[in-house]
mmCIF file of C-alpha atoms in Angstrom:
data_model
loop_
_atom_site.group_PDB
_atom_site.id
_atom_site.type_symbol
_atom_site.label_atom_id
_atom_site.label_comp_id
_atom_site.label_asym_id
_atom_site.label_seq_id
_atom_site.Cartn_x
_atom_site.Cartn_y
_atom_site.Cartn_z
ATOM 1 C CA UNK I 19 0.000 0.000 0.000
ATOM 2 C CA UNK I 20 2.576 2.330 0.722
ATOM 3 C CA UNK I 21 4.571 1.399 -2.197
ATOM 4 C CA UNK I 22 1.500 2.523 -4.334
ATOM 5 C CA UNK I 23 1.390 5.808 -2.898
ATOM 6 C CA UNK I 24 4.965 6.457 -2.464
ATOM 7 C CA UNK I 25 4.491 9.563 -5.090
ATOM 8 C CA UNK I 26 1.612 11.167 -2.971
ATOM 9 C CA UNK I 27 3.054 10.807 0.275
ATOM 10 C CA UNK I 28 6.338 12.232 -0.916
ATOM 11 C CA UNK I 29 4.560 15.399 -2.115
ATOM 12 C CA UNK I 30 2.495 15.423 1.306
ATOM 13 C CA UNK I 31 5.944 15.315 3.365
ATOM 14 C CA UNK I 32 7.306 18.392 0.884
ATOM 15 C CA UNK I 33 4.050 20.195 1.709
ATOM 16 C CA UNK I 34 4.450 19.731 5.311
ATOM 17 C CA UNK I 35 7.775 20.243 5.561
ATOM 18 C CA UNK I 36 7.013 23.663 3.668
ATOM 19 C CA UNK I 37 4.404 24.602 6.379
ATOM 20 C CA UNK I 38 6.993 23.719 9.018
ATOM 21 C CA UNK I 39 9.542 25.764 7.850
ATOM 22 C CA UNK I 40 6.814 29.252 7.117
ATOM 23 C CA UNK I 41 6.297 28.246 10.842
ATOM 24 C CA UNK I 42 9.893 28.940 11.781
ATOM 25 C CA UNK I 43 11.109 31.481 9.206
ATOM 26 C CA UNK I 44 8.094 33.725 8.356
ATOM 27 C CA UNK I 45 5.731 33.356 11.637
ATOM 28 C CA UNK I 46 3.684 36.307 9.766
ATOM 29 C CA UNK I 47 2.129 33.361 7.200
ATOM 30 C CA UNK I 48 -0.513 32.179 9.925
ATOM 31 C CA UNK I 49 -1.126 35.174 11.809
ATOM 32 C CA UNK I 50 -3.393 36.571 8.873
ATOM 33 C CA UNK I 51 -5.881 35.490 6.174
ATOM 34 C CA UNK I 52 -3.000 33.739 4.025
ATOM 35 C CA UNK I 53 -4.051 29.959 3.811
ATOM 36 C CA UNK I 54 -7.642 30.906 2.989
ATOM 37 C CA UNK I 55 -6.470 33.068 0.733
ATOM 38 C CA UNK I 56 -4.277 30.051 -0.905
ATOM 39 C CA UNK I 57 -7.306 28.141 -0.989
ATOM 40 C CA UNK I 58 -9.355 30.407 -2.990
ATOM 41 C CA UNK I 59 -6.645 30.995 -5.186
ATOM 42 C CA UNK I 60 -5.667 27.708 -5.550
ATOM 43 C CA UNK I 61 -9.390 26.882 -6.916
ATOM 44 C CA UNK I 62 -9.011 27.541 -10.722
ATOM 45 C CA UNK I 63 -6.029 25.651 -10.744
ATOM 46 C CA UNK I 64 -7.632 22.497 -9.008
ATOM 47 C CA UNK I 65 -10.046 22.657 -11.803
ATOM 48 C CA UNK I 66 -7.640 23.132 -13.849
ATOM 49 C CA UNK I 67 -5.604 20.453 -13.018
ATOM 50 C CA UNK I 68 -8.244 17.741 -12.967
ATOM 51 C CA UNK I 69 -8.164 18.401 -16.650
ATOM 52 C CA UNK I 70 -4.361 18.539 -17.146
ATOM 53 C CA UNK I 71 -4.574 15.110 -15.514
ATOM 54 C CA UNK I 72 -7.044 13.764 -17.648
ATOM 55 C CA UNK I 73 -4.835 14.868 -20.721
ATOM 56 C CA UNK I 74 -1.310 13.465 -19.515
ATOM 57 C CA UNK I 75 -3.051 10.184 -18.751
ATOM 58 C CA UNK I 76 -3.556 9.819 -22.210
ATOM 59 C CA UNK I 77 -0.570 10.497 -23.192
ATOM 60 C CA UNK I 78 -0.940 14.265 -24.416
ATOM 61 C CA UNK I 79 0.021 17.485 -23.057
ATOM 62 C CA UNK I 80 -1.892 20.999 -23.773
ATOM 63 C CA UNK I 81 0.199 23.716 -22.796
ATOM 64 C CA UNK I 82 -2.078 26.358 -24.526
ATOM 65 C CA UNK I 83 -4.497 26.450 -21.052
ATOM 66 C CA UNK I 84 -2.859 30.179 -19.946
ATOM 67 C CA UNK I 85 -4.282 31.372 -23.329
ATOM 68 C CA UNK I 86 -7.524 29.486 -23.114
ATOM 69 C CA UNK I 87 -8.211 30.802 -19.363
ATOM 70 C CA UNK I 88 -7.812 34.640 -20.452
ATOM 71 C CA UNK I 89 -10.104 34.481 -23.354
ATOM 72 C CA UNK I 90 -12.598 31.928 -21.475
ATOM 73 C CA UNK I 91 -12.244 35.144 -18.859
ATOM 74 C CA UNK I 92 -12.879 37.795 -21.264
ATOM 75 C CA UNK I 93 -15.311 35.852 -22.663
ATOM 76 C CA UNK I 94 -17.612 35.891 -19.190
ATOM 77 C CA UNK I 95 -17.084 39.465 -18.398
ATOM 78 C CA UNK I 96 -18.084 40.624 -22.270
ATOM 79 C CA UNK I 97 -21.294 38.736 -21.946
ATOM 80 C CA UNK I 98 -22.111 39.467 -18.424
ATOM 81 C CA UNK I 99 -21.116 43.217 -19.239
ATOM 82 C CA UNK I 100 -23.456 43.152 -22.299
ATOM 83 C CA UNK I 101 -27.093 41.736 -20.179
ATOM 84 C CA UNK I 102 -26.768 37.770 -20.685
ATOM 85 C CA UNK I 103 -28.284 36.369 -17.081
ATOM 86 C CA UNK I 104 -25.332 34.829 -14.989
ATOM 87 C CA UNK I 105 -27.431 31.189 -15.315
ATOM 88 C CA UNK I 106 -26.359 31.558 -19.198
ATOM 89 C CA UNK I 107 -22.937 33.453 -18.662
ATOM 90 C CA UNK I 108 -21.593 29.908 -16.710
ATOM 91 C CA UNK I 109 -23.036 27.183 -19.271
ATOM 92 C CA UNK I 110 -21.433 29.728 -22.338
ATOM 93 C CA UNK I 111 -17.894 30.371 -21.101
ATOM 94 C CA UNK I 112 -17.769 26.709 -20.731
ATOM 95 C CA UNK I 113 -19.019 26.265 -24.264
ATOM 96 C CA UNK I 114 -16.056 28.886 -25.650
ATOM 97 C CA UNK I 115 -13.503 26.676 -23.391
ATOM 98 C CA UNK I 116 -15.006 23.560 -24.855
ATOM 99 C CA UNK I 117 -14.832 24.852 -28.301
ATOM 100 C CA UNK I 118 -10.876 25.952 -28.183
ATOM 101 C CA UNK I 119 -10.296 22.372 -26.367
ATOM 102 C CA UNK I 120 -12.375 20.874 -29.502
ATOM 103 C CA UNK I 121 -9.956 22.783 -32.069
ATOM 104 C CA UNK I 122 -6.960 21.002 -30.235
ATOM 105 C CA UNK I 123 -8.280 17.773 -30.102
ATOM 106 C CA UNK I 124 -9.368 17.616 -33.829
ATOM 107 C CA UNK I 125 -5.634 18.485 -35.084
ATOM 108 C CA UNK I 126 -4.237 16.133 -32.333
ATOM 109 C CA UNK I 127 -6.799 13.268 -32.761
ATOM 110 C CA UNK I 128 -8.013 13.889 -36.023
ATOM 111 C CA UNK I 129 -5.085 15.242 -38.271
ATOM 112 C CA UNK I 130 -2.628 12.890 -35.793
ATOM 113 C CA UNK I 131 -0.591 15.967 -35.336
ATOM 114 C CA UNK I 132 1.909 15.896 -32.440
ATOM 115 C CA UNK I 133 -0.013 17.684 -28.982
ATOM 116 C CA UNK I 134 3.359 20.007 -27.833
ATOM 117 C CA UNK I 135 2.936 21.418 -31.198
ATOM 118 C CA UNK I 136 -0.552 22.479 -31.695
ATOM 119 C CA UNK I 137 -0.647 23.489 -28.191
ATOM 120 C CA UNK I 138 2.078 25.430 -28.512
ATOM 121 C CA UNK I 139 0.209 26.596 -32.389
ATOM 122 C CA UNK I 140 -2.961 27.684 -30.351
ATOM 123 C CA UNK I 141 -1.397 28.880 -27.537
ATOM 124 C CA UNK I 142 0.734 31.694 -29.095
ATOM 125 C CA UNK I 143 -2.617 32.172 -32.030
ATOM 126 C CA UNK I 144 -5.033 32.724 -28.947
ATOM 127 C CA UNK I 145 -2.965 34.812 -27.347
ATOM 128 C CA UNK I 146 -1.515 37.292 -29.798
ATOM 129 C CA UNK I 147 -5.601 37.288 -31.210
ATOM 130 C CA UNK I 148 -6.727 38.433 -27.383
ATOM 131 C CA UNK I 149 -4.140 40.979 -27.342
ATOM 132 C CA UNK I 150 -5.157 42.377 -30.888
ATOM 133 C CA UNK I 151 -8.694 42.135 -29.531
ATOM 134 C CA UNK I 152 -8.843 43.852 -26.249
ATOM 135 C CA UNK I 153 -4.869 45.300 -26.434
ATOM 136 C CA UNK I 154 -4.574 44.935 -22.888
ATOM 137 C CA UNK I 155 -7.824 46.917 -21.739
ATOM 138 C CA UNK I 156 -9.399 44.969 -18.797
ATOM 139 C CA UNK I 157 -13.437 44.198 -18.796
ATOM 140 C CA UNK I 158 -14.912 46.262 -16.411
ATOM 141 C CA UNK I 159 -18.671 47.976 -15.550
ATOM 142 C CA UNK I 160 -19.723 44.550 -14.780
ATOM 143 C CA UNK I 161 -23.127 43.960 -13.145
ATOM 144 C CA UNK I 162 -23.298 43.255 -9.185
ATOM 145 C CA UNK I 163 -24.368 39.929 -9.625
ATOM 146 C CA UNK I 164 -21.088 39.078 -11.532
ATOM 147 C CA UNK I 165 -18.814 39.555 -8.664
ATOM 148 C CA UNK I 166 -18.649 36.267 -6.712
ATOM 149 C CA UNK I 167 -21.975 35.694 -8.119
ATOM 150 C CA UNK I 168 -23.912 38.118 -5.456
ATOM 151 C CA UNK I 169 -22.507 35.778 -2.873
ATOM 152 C CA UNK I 170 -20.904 38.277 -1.243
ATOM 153 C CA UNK I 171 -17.030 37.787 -0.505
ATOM 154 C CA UNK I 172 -17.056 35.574 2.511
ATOM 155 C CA UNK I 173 -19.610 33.100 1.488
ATOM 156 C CA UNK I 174 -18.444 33.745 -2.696
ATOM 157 C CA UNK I 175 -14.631 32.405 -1.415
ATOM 158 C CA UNK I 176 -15.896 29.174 0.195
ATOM 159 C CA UNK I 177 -17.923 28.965 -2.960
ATOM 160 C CA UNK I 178 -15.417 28.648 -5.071
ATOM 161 C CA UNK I 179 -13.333 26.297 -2.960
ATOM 162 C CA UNK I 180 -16.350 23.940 -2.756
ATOM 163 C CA UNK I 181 -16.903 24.200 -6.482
ATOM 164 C CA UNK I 182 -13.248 23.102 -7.174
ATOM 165 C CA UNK I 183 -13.540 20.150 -4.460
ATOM 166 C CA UNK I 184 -16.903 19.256 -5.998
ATOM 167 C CA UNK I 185 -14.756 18.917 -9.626
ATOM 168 C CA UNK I 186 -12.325 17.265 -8.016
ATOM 169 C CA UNK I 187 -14.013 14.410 -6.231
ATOM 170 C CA UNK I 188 -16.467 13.755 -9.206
ATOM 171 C CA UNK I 189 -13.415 13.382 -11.902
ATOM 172 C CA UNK I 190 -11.584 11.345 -9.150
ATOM 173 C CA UNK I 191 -14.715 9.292 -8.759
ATOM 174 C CA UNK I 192 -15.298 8.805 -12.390
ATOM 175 C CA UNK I 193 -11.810 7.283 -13.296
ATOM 176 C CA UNK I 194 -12.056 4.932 -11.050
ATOM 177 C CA UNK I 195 -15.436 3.563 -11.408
ATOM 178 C CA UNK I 196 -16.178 4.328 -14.634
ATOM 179 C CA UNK I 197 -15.558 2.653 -18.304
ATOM 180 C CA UNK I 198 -14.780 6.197 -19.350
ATOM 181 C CA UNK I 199 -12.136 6.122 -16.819
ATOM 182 C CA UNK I 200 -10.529 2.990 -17.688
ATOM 183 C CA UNK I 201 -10.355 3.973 -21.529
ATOM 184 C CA UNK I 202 -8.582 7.753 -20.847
ATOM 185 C CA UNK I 203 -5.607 5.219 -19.106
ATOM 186 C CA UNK I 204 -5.890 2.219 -21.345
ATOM 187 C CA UNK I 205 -5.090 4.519 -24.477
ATOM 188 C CA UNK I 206 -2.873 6.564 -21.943
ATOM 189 C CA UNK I 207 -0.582 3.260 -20.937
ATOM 190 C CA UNK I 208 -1.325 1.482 -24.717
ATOM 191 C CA UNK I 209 -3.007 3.193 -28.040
ATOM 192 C CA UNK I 210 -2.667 -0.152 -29.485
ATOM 193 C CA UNK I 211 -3.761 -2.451 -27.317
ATOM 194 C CA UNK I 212 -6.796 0.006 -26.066
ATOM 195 C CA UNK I 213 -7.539 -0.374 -29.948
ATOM 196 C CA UNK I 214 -7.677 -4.173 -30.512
ATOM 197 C CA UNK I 215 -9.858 -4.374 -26.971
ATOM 198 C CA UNK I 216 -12.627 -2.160 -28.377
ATOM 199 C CA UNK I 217 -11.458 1.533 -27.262
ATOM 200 C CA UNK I 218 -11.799 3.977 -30.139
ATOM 201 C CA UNK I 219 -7.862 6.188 -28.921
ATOM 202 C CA UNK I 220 -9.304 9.223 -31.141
ATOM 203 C CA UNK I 221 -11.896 9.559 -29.537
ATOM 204 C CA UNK I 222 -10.417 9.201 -26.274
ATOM 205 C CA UNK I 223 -7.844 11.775 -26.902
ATOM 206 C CA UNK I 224 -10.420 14.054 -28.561
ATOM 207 C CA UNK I 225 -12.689 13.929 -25.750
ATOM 208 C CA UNK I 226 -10.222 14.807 -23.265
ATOM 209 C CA UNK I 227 -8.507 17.747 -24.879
ATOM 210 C CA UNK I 228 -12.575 19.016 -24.779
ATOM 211 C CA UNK I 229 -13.192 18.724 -21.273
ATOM 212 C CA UNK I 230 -9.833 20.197 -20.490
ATOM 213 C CA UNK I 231 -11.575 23.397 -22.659
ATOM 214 C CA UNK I 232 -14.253 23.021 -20.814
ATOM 215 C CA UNK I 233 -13.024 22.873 -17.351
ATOM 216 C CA UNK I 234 -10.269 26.014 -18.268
ATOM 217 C CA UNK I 235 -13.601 27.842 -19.305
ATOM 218 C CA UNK I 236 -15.304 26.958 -15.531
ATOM 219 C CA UNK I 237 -11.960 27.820 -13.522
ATOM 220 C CA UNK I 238 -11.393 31.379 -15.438
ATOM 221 C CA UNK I 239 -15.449 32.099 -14.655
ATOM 222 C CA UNK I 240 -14.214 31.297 -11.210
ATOM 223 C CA UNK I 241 -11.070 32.850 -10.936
ATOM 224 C CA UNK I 242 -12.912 36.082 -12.679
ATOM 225 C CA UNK I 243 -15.967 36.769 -10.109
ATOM 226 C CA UNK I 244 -12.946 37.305 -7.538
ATOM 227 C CA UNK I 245 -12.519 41.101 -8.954
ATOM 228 C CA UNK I 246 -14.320 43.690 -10.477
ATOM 229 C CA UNK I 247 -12.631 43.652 -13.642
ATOM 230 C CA UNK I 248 -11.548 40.865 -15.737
ATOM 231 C CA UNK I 249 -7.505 40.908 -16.625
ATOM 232 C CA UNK I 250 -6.911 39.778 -19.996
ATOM 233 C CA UNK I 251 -3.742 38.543 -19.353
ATOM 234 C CA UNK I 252 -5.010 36.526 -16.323
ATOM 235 C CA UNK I 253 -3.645 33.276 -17.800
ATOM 236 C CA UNK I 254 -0.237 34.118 -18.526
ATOM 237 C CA UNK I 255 1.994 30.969 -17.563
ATOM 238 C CA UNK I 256 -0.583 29.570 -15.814
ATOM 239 C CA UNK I 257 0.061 26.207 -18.018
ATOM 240 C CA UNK I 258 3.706 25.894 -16.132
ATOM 241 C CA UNK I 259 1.474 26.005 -12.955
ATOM 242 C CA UNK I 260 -1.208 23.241 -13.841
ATOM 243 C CA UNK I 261 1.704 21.100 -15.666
ATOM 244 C CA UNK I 262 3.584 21.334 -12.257
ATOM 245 C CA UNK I 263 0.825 20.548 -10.192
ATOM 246 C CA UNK I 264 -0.166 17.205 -12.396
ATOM 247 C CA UNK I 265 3.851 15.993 -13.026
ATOM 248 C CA UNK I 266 4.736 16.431 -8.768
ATOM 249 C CA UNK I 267 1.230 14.813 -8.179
ATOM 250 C CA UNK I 268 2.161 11.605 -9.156
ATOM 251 C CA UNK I 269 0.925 11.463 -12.929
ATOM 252 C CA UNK I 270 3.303 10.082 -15.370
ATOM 253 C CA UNK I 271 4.081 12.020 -17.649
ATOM 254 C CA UNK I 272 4.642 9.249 -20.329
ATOM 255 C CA UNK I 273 0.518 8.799 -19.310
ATOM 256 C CA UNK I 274 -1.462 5.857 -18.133
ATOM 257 C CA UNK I 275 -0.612 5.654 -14.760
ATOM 258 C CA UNK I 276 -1.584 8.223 -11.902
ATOM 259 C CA UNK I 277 -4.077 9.237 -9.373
ATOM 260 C CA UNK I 278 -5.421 12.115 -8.271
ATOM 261 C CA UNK I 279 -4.798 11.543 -4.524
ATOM 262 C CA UNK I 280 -1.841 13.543 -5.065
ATOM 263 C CA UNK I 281 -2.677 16.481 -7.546
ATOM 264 C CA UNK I 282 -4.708 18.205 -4.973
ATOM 265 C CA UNK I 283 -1.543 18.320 -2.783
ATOM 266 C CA UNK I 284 0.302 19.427 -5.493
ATOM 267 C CA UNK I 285 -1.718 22.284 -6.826
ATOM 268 C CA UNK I 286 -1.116 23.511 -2.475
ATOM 269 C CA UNK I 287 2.233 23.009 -2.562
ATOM 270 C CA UNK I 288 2.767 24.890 -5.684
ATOM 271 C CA UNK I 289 0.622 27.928 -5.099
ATOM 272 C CA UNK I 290 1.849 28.013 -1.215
ATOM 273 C CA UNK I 291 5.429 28.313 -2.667
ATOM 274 C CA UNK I 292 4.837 31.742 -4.029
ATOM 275 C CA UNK I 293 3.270 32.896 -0.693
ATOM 276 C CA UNK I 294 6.339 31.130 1.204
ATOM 277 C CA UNK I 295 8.409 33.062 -0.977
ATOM 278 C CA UNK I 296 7.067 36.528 -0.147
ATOM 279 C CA UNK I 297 7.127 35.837 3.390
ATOM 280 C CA UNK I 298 10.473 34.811 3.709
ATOM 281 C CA UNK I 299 11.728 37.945 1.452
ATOM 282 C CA UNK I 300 12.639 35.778 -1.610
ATOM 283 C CA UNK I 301 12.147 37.896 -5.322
ATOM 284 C CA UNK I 302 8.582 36.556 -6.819
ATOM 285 C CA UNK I 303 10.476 35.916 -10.449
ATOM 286 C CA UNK I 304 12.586 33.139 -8.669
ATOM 287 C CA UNK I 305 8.765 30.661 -7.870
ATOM 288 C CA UNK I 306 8.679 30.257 -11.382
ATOM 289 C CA UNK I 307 12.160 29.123 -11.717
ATOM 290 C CA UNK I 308 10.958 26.841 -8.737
ATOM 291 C CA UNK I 309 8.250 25.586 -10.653
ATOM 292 C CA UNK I 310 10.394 24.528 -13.605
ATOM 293 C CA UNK I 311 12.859 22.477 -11.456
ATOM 294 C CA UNK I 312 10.001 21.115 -10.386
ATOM 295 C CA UNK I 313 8.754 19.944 -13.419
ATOM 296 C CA UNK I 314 12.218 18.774 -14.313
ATOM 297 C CA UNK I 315 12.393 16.771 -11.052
ATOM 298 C CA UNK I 316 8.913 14.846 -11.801
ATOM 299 C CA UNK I 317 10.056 14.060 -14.967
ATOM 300 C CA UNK I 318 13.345 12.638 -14.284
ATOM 301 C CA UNK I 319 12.161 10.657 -11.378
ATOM 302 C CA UNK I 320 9.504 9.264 -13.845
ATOM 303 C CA UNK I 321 11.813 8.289 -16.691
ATOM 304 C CA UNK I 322 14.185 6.816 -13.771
ATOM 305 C CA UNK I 323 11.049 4.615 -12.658
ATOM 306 C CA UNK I 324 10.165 3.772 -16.008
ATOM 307 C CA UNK I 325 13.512 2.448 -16.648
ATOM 308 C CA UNK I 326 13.687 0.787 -13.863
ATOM 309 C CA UNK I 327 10.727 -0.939 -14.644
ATOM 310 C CA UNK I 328 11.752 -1.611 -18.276
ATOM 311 C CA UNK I 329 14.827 -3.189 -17.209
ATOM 312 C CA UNK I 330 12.936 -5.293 -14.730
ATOM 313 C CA UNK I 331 10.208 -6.976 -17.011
ATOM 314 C CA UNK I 332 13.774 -8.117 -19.653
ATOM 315 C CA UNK I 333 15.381 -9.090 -16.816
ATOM 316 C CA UNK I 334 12.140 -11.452 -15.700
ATOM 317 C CA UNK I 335 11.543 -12.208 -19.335
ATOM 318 C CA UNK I 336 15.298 -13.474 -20.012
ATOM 319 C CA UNK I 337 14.948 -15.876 -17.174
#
């Protein structure tokens, strides 16, 4: 059992140890509002990151997300702004986040063009067509019912934490109880053999790169009713963020195997690192140099396992 989660417990023991040490060199971290405020900010990501994970299982990686989030952003303050009811603004940003994750998925899936480059295609398109757009002029006069829905602040911020843990929990549910589930990792782990057992792997792959649209569009509607203006640039290397959170979670990167036990942890540990920083009287630039070792960590301690493993089945075999 242990050996299973070795990954996730790992990443809880970093994120504990990082609590421990705020406790010792920056006091100032728990005497305020900070950790709720990490949790509300941390949100987005979660939702973001359930769809990240969904992606690397099979195998793929979208690293145009940042761009998707500002537009799905825009998006929700231009139609709130212009009279559309908040019960249609939520169902229609996820339809323009589904609809950029469908683009994706047709050239990846359908064409069979390699994900890290139309990602990276869409990515720089979405974004240099946002800029043109709006040329950095935030969304503003938005109705009172925009900001954190009418909630309020206090109840709008636990709002959006339960929202992401409702996400969470039902993806984490779904992949392991449902067929769905089991077909995102058998095409993640196999293409070919998820093929000859009766699993369609474009679909798959299209389907995922759609609800990671989809899921963007929700966590930038979220991450939007927090102010009274919607940022264009909101997204900007958010994708290093999500791809962070998904890689130190415990999801292999080379897909089909991971769980989300540890993603949630990750996402903390990642967004409590920029806060740690600031306390302790670090420069912000250097969190996302942090991120990218990181990322470059995960990685390497996955191709080590894999290799490991690799070597182990021809070692078996030859006997």
């Amino acid at each position: 059992m242990i050996a299973r989660w070795k990954r996730e417990l790992w990443v809880a023991a970093a994120y504990a140890g990082l609590l421990v040490l705020l406790g010792i060199a920056a006091p100032r971290f728990y005497e305020g509002d900070e950790f709720r405020s990490i949790l509300v900010k941390s949100a987005p990501v979660l939702i973001m990151a359930v769809g990240m994970t969904l992606v690397v299982l099979a195998r793929q990686i979208d690293i145009s997300v940042g761009s998707m989030f500002s537009i799905c952003g825009v998006a929700a303050g231009l139609l709130a702004q212009s009279g559309v009811p908040m019960a249609l603004v939520v169902p229609l940003t996820l339809l323009v986040g589904a609809a950029m994750g469908a683009l994706n998925g047709a050239l990846v899936a359908g064409a069979g063009l390699p994900a890290i480059v139309v990602t990276l295609a869409t990515r720089v398109a979405l974004q240099e067509s946002l800029g043109w757009a709006r040329e950095g002029k935030f969304v503003g006069n938005l109705p009172p019912a925009f900001q954190w829905l009418g909630l309020g602040q206090s109840a709008g911020r636990w709002m959006l934490v339960f929202a992401a843990l409702g996400v969470f929990a039902a993806f984490a549910w779904g992949m392991r109880y449902l067929a769905a589930g089991r077909a995102v990792r058998a095409v993640g782990s196999d293409a070919e053999a998820a093929r000859l057992a009766g699993i369609r792997p474009p679909r798959v792959v299209f389907a995922v790169f759609v609800l990671m649209g989809a899921l963007t569009g929700l966590a930038a509607l979220l991450n939007s009713i927090r102010f009274p203006q919607v940022d264009p640039n909101a997204g900007k290397g958010l994708e290093l963020q999500v791809i962070a959170a998904v890689v130190v979670g415990g999801v292999a990167i080379s897909g089909g195997r991971g769980a989300f036990a540890g993603v949630g942890v990750g996402v903390l540990l990642l967004l409590s690192i920029g806060s740690a920083l600031v306390f302790m009287g670090i420069p912000a630039p250097w969190e996302k140099a942090v991120q990218g070792a990181i990322i470059l960590v995960a990685v390497a301690s996955d191709a080590f396992n894999l290799r490991n493993r690799t070597d182990a089945r021809a070692s078996l075999a030859a006997r």
